[in-house]
mmCIF file with all atom_site columns, C-alpha atoms in Angstrom:
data_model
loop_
_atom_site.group_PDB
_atom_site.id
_atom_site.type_symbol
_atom_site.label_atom_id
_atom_site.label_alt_id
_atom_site.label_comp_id
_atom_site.label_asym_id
_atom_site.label_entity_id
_atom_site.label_seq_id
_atom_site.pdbx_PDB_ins_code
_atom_site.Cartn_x
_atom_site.Cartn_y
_atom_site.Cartn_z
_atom_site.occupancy
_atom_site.B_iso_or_equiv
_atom_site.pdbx_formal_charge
_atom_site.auth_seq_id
_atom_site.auth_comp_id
_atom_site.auth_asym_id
_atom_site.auth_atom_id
_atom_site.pdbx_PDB_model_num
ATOM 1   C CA . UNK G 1 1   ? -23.254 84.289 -5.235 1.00 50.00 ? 119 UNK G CA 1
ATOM 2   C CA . UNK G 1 2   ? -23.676 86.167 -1.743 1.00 50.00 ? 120 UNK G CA 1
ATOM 3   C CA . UNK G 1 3   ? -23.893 82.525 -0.451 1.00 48.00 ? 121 UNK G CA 1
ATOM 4   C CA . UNK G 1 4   ? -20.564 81.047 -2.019 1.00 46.00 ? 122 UNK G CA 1
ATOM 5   C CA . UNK G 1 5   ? -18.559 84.150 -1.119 1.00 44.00 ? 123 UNK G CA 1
ATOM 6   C CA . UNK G 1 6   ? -20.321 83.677 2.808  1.00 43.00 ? 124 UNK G CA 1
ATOM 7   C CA . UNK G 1 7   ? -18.892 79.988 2.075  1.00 41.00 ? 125 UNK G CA 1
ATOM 8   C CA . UNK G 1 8   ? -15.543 80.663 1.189  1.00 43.00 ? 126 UNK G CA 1
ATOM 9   C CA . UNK G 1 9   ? -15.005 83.446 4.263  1.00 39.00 ? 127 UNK G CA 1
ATOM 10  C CA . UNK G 1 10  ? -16.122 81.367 6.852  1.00 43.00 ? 128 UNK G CA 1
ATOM 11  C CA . UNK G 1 11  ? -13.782 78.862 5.221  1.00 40.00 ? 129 UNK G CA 1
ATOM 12  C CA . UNK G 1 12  ? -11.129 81.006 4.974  1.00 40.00 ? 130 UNK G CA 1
ATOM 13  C CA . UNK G 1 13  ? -11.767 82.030 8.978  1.00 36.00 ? 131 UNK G CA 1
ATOM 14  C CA . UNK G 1 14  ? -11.649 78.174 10.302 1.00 36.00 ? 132 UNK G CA 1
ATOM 15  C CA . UNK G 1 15  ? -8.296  77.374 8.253  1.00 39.00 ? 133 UNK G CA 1
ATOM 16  C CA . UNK G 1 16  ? -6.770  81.131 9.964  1.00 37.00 ? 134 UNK G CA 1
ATOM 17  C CA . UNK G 1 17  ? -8.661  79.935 13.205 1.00 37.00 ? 135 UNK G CA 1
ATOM 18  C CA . UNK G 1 18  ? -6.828  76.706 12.960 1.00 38.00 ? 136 UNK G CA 1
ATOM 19  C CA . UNK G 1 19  ? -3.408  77.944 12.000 1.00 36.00 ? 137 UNK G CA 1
ATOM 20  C CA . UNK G 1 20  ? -3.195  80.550 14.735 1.00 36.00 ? 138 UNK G CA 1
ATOM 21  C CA . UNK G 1 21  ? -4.082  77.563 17.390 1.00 38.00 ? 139 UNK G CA 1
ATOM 22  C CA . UNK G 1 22  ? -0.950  75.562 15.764 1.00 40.00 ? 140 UNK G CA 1
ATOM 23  C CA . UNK G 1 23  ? 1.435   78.670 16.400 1.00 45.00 ? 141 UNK G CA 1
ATOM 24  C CA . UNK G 1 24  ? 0.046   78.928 19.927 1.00 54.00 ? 142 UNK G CA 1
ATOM 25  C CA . UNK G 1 25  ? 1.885   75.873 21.023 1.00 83.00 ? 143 UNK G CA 1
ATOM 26  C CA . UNK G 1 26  ? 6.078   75.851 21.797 1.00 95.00 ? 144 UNK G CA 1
ATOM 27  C CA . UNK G 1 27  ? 7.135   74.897 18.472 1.00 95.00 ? 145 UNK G CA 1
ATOM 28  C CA . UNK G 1 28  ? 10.405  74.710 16.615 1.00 97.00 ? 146 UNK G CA 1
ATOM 29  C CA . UNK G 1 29  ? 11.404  76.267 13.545 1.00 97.00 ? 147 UNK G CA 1
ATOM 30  C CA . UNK G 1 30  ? 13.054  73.029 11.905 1.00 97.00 ? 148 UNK G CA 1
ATOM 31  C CA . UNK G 1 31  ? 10.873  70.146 11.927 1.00 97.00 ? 149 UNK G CA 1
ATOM 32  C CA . UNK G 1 32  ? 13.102  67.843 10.095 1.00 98.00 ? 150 UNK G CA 1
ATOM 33  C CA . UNK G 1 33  ? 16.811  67.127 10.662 1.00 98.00 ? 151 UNK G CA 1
ATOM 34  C CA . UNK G 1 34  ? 19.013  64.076 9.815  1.00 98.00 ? 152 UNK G CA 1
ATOM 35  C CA . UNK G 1 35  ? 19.478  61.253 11.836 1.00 97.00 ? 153 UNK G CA 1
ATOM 36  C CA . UNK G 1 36  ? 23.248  61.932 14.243 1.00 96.00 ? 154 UNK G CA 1
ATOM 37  C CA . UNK G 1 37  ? 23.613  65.749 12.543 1.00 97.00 ? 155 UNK G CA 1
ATOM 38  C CA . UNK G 1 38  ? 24.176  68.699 14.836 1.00 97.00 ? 156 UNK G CA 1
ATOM 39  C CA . UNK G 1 39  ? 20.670  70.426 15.180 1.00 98.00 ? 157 UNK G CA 1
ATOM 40  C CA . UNK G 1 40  ? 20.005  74.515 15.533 1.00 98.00 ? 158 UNK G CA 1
ATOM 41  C CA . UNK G 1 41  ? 16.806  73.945 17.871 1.00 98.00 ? 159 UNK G CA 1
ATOM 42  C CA . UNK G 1 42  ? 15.010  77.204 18.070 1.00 98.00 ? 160 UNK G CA 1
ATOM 43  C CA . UNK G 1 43  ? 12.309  76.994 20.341 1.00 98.00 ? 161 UNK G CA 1
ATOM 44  C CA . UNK G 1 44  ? 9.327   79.557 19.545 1.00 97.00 ? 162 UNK G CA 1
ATOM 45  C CA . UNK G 1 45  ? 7.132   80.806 22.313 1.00 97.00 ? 163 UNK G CA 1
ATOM 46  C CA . UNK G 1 46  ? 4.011   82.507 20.649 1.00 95.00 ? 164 UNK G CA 1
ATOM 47  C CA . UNK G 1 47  ? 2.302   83.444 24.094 1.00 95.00 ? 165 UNK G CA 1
ATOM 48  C CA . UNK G 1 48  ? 1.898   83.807 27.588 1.00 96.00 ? 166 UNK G CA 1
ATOM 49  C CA . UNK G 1 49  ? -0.354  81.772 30.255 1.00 95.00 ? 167 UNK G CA 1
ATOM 50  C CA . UNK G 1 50  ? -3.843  83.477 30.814 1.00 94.00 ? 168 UNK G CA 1
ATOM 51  C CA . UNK G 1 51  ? -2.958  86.527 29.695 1.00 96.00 ? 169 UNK G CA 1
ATOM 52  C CA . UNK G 1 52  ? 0.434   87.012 31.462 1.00 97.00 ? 170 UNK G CA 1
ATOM 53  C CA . UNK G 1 53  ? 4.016   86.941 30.590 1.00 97.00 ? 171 UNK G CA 1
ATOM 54  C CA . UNK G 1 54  ? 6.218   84.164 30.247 1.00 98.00 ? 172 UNK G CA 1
ATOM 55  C CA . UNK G 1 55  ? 8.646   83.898 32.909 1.00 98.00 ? 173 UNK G CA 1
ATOM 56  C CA . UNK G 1 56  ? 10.615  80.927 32.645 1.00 98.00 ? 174 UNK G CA 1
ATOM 57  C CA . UNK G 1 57  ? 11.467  78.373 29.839 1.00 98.00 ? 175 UNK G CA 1
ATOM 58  C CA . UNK G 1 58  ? 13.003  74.707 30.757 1.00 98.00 ? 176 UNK G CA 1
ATOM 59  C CA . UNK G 1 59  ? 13.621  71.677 27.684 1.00 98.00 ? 177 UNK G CA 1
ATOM 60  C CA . UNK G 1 60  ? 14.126  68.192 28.987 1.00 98.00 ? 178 UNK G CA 1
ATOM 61  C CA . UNK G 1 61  ? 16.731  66.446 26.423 1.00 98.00 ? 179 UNK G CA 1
ATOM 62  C CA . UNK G 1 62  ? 16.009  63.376 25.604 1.00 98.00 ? 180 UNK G CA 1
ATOM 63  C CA . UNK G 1 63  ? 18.257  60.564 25.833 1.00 97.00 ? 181 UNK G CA 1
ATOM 64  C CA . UNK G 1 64  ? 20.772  60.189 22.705 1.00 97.00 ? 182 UNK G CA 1
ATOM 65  C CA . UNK G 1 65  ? 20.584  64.055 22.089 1.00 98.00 ? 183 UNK G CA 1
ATOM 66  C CA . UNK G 1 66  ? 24.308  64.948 23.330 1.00 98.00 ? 184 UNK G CA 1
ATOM 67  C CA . UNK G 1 67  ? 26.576  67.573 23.221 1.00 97.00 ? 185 UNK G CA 1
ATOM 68  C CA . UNK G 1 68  ? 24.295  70.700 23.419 1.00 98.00 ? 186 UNK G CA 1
ATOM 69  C CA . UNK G 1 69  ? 25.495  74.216 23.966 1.00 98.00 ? 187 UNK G CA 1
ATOM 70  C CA . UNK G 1 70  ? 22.067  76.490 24.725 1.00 98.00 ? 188 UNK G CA 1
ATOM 71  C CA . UNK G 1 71  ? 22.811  80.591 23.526 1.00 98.00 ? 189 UNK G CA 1
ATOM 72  C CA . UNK G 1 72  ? 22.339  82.735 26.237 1.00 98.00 ? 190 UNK G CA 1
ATOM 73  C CA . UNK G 1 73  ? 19.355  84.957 25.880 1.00 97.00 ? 191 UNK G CA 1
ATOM 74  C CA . UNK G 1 74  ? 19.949  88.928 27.362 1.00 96.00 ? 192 UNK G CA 1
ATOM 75  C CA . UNK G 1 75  ? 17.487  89.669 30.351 1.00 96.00 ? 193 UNK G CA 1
ATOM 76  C CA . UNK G 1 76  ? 17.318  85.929 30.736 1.00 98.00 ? 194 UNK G CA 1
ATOM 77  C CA . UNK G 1 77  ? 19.361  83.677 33.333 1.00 98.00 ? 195 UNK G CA 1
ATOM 78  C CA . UNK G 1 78  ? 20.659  80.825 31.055 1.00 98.00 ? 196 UNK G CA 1
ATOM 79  C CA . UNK G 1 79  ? 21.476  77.297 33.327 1.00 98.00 ? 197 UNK G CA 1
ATOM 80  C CA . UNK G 1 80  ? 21.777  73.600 32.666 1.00 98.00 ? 198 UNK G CA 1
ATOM 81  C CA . UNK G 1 81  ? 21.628  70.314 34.390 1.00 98.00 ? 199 UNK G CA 1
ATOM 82  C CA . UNK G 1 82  ? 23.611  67.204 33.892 1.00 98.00 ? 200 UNK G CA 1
ATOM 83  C CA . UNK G 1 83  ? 23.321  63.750 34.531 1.00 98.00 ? 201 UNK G CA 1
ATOM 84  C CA . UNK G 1 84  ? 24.203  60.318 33.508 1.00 98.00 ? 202 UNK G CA 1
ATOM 85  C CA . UNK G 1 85  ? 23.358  58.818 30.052 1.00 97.00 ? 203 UNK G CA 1
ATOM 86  C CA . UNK G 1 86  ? 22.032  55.546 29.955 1.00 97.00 ? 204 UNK G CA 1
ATOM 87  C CA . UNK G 1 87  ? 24.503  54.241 27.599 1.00 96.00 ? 205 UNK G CA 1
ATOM 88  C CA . UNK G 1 88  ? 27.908  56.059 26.323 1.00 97.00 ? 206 UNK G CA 1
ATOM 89  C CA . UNK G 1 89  ? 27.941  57.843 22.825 1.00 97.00 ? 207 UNK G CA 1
ATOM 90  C CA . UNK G 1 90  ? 30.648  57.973 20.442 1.00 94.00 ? 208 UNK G CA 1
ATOM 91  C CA . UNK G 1 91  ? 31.512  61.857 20.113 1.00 95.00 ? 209 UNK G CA 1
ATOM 92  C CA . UNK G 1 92  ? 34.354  62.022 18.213 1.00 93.00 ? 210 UNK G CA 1
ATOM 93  C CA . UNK G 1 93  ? 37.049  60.583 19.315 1.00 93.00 ? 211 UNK G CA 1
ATOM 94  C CA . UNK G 1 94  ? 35.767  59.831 22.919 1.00 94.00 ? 212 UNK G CA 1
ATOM 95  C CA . UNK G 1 95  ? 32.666  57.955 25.360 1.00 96.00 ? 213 UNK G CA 1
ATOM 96  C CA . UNK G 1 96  ? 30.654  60.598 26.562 1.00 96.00 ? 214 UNK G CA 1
ATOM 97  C CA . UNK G 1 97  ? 28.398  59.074 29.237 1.00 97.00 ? 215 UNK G CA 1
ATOM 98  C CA . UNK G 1 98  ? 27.320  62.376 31.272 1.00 97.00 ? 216 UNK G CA 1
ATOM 99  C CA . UNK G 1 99  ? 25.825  65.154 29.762 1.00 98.00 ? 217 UNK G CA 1
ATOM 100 C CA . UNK G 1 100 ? 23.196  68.769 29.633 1.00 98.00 ? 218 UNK G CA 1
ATOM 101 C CA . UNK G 1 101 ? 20.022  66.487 30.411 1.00 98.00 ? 219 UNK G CA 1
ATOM 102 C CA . UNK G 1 102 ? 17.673  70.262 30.880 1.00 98.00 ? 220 UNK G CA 1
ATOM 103 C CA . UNK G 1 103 ? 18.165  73.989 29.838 1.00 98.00 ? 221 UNK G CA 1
ATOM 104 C CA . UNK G 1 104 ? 15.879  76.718 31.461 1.00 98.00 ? 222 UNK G CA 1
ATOM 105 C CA . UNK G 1 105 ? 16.277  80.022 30.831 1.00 98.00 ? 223 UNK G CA 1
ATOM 106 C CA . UNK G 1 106 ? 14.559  82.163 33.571 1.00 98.00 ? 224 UNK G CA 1
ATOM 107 C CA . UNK G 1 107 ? 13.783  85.544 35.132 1.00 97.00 ? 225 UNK G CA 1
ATOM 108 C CA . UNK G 1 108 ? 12.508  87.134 31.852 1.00 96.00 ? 226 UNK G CA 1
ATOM 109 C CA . UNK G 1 109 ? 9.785   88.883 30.862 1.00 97.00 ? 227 UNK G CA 1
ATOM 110 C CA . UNK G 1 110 ? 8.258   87.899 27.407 1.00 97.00 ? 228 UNK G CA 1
ATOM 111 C CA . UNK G 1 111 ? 4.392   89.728 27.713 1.00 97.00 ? 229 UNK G CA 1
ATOM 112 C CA . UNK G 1 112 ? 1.719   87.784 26.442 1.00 96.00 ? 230 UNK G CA 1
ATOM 113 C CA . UNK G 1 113 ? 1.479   90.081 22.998 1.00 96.00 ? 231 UNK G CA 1
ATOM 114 C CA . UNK G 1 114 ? 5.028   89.073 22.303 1.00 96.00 ? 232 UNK G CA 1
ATOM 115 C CA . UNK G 1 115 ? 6.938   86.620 20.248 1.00 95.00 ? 233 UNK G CA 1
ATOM 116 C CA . UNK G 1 116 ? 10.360  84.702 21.071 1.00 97.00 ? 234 UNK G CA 1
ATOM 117 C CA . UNK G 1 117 ? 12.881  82.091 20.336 1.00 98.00 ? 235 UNK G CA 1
ATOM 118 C CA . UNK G 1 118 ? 15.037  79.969 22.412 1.00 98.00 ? 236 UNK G CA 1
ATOM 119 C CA . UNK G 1 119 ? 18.206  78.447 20.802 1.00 98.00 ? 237 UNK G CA 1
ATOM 120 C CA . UNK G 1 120 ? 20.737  75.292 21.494 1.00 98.00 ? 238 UNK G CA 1
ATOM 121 C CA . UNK G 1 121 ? 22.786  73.320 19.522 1.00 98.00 ? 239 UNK G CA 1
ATOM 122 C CA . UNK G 1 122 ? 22.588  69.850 20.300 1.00 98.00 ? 240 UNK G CA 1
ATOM 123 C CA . UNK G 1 123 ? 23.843  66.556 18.210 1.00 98.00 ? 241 UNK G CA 1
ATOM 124 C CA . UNK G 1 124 ? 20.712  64.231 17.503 1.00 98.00 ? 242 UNK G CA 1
ATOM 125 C CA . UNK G 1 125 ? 20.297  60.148 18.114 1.00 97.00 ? 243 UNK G CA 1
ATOM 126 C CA . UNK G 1 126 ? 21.256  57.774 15.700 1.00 96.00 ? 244 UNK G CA 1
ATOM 127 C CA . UNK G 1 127 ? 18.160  56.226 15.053 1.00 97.00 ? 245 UNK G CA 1
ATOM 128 C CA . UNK G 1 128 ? 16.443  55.052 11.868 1.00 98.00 ? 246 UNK G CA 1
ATOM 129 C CA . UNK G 1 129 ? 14.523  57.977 9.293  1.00 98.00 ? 247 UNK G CA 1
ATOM 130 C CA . UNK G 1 130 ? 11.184  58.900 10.655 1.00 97.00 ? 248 UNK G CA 1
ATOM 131 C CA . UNK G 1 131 ? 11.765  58.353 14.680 1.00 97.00 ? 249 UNK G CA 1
ATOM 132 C CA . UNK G 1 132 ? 10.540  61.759 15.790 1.00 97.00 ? 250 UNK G CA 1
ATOM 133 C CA . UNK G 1 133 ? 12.678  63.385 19.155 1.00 98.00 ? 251 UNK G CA 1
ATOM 134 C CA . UNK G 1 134 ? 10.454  65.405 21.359 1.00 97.00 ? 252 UNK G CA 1
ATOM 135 C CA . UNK G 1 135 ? 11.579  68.233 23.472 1.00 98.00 ? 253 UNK G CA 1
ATOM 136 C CA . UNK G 1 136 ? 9.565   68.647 26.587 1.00 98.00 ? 254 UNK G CA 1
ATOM 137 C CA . UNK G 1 137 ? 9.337   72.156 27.683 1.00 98.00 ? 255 UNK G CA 1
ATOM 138 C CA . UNK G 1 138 ? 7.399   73.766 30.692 1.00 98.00 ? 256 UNK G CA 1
ATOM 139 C CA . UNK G 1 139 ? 6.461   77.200 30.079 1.00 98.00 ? 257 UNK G CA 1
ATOM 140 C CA . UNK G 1 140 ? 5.797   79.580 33.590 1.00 98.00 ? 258 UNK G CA 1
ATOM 141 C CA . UNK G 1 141 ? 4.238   82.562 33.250 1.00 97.00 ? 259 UNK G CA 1
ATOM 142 C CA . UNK G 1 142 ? 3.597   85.589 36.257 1.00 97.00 ? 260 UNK G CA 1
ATOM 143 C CA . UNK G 1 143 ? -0.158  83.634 36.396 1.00 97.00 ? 261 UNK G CA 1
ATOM 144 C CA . UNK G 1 144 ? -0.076  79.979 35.166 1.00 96.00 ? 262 UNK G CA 1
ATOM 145 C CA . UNK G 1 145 ? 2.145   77.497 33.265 1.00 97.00 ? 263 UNK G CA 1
ATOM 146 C CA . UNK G 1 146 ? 1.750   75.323 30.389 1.00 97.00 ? 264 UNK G CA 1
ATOM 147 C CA . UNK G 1 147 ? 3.544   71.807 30.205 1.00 97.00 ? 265 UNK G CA 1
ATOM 148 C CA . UNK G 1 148 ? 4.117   71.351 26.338 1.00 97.00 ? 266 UNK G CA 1
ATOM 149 C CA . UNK G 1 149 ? 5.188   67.292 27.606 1.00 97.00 ? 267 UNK G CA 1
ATOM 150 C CA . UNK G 1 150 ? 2.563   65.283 25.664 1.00 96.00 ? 268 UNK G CA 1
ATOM 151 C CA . UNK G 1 151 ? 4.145   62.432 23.365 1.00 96.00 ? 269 UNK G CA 1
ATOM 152 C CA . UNK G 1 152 ? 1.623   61.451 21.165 1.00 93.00 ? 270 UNK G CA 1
ATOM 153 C CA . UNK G 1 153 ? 1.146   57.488 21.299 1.00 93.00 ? 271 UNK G CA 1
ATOM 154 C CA . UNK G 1 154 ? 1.317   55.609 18.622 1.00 89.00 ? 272 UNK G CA 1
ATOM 155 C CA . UNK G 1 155 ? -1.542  56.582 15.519 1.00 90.00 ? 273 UNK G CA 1
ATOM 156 C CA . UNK G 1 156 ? -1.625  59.839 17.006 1.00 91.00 ? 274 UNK G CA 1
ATOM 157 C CA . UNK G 1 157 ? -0.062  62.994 16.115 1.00 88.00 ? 275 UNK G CA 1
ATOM 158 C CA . UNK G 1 158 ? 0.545   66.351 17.890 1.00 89.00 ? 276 UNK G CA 1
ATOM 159 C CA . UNK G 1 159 ? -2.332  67.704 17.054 1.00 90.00 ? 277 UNK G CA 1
ATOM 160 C CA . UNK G 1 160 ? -4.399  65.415 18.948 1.00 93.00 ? 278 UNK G CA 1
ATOM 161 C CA . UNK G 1 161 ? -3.127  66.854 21.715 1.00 94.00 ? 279 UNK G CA 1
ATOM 162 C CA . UNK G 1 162 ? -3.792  69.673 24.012 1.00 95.00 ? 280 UNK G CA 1
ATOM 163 C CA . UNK G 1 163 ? -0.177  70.951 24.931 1.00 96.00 ? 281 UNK G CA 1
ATOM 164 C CA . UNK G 1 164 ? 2.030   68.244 22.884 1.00 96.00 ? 282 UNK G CA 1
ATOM 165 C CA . UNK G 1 165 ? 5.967   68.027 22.951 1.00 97.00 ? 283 UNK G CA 1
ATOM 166 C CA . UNK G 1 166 ? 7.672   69.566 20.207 1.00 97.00 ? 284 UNK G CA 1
ATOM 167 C CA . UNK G 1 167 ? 9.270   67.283 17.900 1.00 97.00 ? 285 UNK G CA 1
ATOM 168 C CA . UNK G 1 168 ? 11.795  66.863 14.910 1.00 98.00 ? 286 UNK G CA 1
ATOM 169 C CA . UNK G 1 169 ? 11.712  64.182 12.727 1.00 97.00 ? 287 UNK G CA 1
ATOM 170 C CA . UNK G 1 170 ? 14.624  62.212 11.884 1.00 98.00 ? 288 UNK G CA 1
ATOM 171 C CA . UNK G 1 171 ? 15.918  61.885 8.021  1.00 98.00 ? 289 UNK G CA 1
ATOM 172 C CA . UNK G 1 172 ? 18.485  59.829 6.570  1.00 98.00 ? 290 UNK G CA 1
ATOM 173 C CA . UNK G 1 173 ? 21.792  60.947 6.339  1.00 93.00 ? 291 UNK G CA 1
ATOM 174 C CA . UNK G 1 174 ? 22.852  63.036 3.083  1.00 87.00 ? 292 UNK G CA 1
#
C-alpha cells in the first residue's frame, strides 16, 4: 500500500511539474476562435527572465490578422507599428492594404512572482478550420529576454518546443 500511494504522489508531482512548465510560457487564454471572427487575444505572462521583472512586451501580427485595436495597460507605454499587407483584405465595405503589423507595451514593471495579461482585438484570416495563427512575442525583462517565436514545423506541436509562439486555432464559422 505505502508503495502505490508513493506511486500515485510522484505521479501526481510530474503531471503538476508538467502543468506549471505549460503556464510558464506566453500563452493565450482562447485557444480556439473561428476562421475571419473578431478575436479578444489576451496574452498571459506567467513570469519574468532569470528571476527579474518583465519589462517590455512586443506581438508580431501575422499577415491576414487585420484591424486590431491593443487596450492600453496603466504603468505601461502602449505603441504600434504599421506596414504594408501583402495583399488587400475586404473589411467591410473597403481594401485595407496597410495595417498594426506589432504592439509592444513597455516601461512596466511585472516582478517575476507576478501574473499578467495583455489584450487586443484583432479580426482573424480567412483560412480553412484547423490552420493555427501564431503570435510571436519577445518578452524583456531588467536581466534577460525570452523570444516566445518558435513555429512548430509540421508533426510537431508547441510543446516540442523550448519558447514556442502562441497560437489559436482556426474553427469553422457558426
Amino acid at each position: 500500500m505505502k508503495h502505490a500511494c508513493t506511486v500515485a504522489l510522484g505521479a501526481a508531482l510530474f503531471c503538476l511539474a508538467g502543468s506549471s512548465a505549460a503556464l510558464a510560457h506566453a500563452t493565450l487564454e482562447t485557444k480556439e476562435a473561428p476562421t475571419s471572427s473578431f478575436y479578444k487575444a489576451v496574452i498571459r505572462i506567467g513570469h519574468g527572465c532569470e528571476g527579474t521583472a518583465t519589462t517590455s512586451i512586443r506581438v508580431q501580427i501575422p499577415e491576414g490578422v487585420i484591424a486590431v485595436k491593443p487596450m492600453p495597460k496603466p504603468g505601461w507605454e502602449l505603441t504600434t507599428k504599421e506596414g504594408q499587407y501583402a495583399q488587400a483584405y475586404d473589411y467591410y465595405d473597403e481594401k485595407l492594404t496597410k495595417g498594426v503589423t506589432e504592439v509592444s507595451w513597455t516601461g512596466g514593471n511585472l516582478p517575476d512572482a507576478w501574473y499578467d495579461e495583455f489584450v487586443f482585438r484583432a479580426r482573424l484570416p480567412d483560412r480553412p478550420p484547423g490552420t493555427v495563427i501564431h503570435f510571436p512575442i519577445v518578452q524583456q525583462c531588467e536581466k534577460g529576454v525570452h523570444r516566445w517565436i518558435e513555429i512548430p514545423e509540421p508533426g510537431k506541436t508547441a510543446d516540442d518546443y523550448k519558447e514556442p509562439a502562441p497560437g489559436v486555432t482556426l474553427t469553422a464559422k457558426p
